[in-house]
Coordinates of C-alpha atoms and ligand atoms in Angstrom, one line a residue:
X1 CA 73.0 105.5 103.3
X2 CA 74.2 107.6 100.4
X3 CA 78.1 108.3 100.6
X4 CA 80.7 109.5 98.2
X5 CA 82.7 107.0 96.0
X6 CA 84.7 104.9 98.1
X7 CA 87.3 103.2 96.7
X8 CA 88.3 101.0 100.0
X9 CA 91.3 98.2 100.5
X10 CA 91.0 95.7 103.4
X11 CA 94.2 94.7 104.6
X12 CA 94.6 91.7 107.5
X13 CA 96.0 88.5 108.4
X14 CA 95.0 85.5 107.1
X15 CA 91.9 85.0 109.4
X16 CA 91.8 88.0 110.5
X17 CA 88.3 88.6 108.9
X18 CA 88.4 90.2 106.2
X19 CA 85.9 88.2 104.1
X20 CA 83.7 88.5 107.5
X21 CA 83.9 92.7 107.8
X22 CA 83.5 93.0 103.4
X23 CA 80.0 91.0 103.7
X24 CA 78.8 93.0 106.5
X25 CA 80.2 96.2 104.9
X26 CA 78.3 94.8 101.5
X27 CA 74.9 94.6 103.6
X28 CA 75.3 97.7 104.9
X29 CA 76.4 100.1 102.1
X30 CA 74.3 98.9 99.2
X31 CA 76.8 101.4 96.5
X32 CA 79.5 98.6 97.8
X33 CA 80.5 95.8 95.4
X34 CA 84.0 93.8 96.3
X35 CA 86.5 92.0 94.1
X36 CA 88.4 89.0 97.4
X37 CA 91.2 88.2 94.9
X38 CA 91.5 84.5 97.4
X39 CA 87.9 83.8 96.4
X40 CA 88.6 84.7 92.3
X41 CA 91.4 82.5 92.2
X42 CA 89.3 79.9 94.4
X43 CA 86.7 79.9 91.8
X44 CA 89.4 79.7 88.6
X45 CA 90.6 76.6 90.7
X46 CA 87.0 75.2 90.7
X47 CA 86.6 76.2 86.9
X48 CA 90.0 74.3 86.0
X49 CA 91.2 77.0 84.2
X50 CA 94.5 77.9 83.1
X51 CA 94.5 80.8 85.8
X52 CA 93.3 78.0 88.4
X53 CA 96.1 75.2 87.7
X54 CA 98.9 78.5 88.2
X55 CA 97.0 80.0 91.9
X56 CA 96.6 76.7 93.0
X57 CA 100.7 75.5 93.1
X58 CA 101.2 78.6 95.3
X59 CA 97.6 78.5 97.3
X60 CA 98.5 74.9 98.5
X61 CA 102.2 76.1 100.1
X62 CA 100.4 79.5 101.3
X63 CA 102.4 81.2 99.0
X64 CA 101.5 84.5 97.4
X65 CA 101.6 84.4 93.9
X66 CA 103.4 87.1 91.5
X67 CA 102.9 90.1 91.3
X68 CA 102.5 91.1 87.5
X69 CA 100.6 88.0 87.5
X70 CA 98.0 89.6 90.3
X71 CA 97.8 92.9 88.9
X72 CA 97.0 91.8 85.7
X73 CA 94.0 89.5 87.1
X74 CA 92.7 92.4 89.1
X75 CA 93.0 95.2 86.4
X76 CA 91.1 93.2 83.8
X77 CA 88.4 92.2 86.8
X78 CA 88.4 96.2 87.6
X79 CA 87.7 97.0 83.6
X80 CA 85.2 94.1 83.2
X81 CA 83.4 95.2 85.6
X82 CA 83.6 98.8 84.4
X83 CA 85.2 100.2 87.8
X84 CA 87.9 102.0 86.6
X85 CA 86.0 105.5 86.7
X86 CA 86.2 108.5 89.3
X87 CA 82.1 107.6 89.9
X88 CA 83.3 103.9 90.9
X89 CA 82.8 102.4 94.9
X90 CA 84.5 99.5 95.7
X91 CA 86.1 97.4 98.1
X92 CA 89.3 94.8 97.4
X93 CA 89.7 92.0 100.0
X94 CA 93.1 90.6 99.8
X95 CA 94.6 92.8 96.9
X96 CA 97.0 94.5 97.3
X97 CA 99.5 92.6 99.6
X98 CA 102.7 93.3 98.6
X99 CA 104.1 96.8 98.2
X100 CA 105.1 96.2 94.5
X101 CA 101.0 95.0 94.0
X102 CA 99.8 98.2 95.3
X103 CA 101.8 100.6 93.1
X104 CA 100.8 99.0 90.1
X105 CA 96.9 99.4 91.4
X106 CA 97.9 103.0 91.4
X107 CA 99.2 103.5 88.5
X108 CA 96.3 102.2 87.3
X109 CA 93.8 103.8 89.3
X110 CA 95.3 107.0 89.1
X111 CA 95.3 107.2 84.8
X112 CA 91.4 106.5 85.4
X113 CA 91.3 109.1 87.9
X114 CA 90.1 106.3 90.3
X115 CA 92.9 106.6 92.9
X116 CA 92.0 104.3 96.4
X117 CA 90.9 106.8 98.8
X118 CA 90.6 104.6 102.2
X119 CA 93.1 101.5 103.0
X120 CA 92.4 99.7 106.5
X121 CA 94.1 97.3 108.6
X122 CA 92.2 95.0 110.5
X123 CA 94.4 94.4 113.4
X124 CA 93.5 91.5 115.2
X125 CA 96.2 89.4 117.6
X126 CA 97.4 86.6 115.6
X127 CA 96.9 84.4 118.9
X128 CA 93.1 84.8 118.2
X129 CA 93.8 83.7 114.7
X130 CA 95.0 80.8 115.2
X131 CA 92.0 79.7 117.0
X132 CA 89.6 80.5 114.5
X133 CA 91.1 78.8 111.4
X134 CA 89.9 75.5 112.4
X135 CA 86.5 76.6 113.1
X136 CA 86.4 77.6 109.5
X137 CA 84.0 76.3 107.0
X138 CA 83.3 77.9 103.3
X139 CA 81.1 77.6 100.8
X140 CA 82.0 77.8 96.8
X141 CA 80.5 81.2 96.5
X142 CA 82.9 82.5 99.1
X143 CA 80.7 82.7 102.3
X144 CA 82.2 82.2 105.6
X145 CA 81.4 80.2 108.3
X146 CA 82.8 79.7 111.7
X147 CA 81.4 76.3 113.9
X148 CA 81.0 79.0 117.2
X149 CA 80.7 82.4 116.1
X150 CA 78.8 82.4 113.0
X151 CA 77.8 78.5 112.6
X152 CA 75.1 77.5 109.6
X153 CA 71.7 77.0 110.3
X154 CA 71.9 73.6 109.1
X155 CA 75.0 72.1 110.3
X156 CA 78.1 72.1 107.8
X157 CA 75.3 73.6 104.8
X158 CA 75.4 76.9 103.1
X159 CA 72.4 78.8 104.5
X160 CA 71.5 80.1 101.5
X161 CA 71.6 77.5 98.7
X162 CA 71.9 74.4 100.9
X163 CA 74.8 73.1 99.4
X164 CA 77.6 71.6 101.8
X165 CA 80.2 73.3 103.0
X166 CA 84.3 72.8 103.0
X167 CA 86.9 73.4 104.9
X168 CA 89.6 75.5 102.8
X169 CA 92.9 73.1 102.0
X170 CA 95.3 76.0 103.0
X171 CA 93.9 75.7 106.3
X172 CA 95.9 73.3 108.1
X173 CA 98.3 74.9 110.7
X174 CA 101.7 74.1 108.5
X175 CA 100.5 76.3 105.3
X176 CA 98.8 78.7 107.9
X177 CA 101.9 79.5 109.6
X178 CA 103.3 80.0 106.0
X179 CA 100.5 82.5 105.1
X180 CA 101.1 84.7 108.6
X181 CA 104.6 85.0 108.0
X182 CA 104.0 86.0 104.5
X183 CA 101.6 88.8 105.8
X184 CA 103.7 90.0 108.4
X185 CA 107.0 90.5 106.4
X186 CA 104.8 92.2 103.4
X187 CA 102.9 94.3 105.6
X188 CA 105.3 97.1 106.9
X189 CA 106.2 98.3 103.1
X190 CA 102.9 97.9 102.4
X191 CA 101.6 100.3 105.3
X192 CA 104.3 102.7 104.2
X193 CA 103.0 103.1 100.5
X194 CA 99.3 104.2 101.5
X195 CA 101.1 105.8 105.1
X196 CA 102.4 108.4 102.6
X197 CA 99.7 108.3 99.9
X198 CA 97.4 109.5 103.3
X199 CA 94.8 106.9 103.1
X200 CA 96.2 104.6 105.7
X201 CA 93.7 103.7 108.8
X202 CA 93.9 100.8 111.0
X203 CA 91.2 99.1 113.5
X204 CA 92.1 96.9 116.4
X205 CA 89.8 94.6 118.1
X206 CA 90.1 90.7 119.0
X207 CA 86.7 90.3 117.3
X208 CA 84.4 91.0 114.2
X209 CA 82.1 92.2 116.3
X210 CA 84.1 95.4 117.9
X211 CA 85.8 95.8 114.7
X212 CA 83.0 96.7 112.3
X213 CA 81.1 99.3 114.3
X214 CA 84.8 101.0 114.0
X215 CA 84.9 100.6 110.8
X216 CA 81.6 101.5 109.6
X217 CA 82.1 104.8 111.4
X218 CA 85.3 105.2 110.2
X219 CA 83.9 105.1 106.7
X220 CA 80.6 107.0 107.4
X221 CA 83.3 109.7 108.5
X222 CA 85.0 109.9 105.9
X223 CA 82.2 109.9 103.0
X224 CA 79.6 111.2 104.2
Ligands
AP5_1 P1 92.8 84.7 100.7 O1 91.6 83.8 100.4 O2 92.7 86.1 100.5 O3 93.2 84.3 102.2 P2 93.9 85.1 103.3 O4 94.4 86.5 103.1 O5 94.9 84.2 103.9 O6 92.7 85.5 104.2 P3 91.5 84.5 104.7 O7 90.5 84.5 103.6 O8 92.1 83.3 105.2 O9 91.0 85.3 106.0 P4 90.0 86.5 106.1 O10 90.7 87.7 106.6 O11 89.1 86.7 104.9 O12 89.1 86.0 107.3 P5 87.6 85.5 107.4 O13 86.6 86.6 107.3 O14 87.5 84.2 106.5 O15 94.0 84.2 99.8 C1 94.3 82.8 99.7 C2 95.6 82.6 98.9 O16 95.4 83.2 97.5 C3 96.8 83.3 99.4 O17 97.5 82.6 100.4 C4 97.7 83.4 98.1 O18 98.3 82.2 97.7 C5 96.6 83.7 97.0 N1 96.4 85.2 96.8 C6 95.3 85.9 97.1 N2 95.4 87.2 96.8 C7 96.7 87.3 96.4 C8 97.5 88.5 96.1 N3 97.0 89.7 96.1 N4 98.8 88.3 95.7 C9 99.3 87.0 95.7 N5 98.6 85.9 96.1 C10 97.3 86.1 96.4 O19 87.6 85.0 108.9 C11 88.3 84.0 109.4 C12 87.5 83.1 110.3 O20 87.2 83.8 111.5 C13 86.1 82.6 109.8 O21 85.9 81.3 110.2 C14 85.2 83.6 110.4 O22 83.9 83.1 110.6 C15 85.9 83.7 111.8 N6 85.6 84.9 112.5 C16 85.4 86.1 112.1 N7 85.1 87.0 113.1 C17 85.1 86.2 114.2 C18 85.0 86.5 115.6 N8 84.6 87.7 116.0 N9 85.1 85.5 116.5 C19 85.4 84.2 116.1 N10 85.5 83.9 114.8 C20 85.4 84.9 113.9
MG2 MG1 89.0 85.7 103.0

């Protein structure tokens, strides 16, 4: 499938899956490369880098970290990876999430003539959740796992590289309900930014599984 550049941003509760619809969209739309700005700073934290003793003070509480501090870590990922052309597809899982993140993106997007032309909200009840968090199991590249709806082949191993698996320390139902609060008081100003920027799209579904037909149509729509 051969589309037009799509510059795309995921937005969703924590849990809500968008790791989850980014690899299938990834599989499915082979121009598609992602940045998940939770799985950069994962990795920094991993490195022990300078970057990684900052995220992970404010991972730990489930607190976002700031703003400049984000957009900086995103633009130089953006120019490093030489996406900061009109020609550019890509997806960002988990960047923006504040309104103040998002219109520094477009400021600089829009001096590379690289503007985001799709944002979607994966709308899923946060009682459905908060079931799934527990069932979660990672692995350091960033693949996700859940025990019943997407369990490994080998129990608690990455399928691909065999390694074992973890569960992510932010996880635990006190941080979580940190996280979901977070999202929900960002999320209106958010919306509004890309509402009136005319990119704004939202799919609803209590499941993975209805949402990414929705959304692969949705796109296929659009750029085409
Ligand atoms: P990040 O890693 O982005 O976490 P998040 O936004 O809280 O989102 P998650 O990764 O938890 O959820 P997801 O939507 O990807 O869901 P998933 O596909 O895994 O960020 C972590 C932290 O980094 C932040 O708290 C913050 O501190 C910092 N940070 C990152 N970006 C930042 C920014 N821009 N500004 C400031 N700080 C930032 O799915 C969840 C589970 O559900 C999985 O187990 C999955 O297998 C399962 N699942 C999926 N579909 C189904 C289904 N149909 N049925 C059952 N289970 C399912
Ligand atoms: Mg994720």
């Amino acid at each position: 499938m051969s589309l037009k550049p799509l510059r795309i941003v995921l937005l969703g509760a924590p849990g809500a899956g968008k790791g989850t619809q980014t690899s299938r969209l990834l599989k499915a739309i082979p121009q598609l490369s992602s940045i998940s700005t939770g799985d950069l700073l994962r990795n920094e934290i991993a490195k022990k880098s300078e970057i990684g003793s900052v995220a992970s003070k404010y991972i730990a509480d489930g607190k976002l970290l700031p703003d400049l501090f984000m957009a900086q870590l995103v633009t130089n990922e953006l120019r490093q990876r030489n996406w900061l052309n009109r020609d550019a597809s890509f997806l960002l899982d988990g960047f923006p999430r504040t309104a103040n993140q998002a219109e520094k993106l477009d400021s600089e997007l829009e001096s590379n003539q690289a503007n985001v032309n799709l944002v979607v909200e994966l709308d899923v009840p946060p009682s459905v959740i908060l079931d799934r968090i527990s069932n979660r199991w990672v692995h350091s590249s960033g693949r996700v796992y859940n025990l019943q709806y997407n369990p490994p082949k080998v129990p608690f191993k990455d399928d691909v590289t065999g390694e074992p698996l973890f569960q992510r320390p932010d996880d635990n139902p006190e941080t979580f309900k940190v996280r979901l609060d977070s999202y929900f008081k960002e999320l209106a100003p958010l919306k509004q930014f890309y509402i009136k920027k005319g990119v704004y799209d939202k799919v609803s579904g209590d499941t993975s599984d209805i949402i990414f037909p929705k959304l692969l149509e949705l796109i296929k729509k659009r750029f085409s």
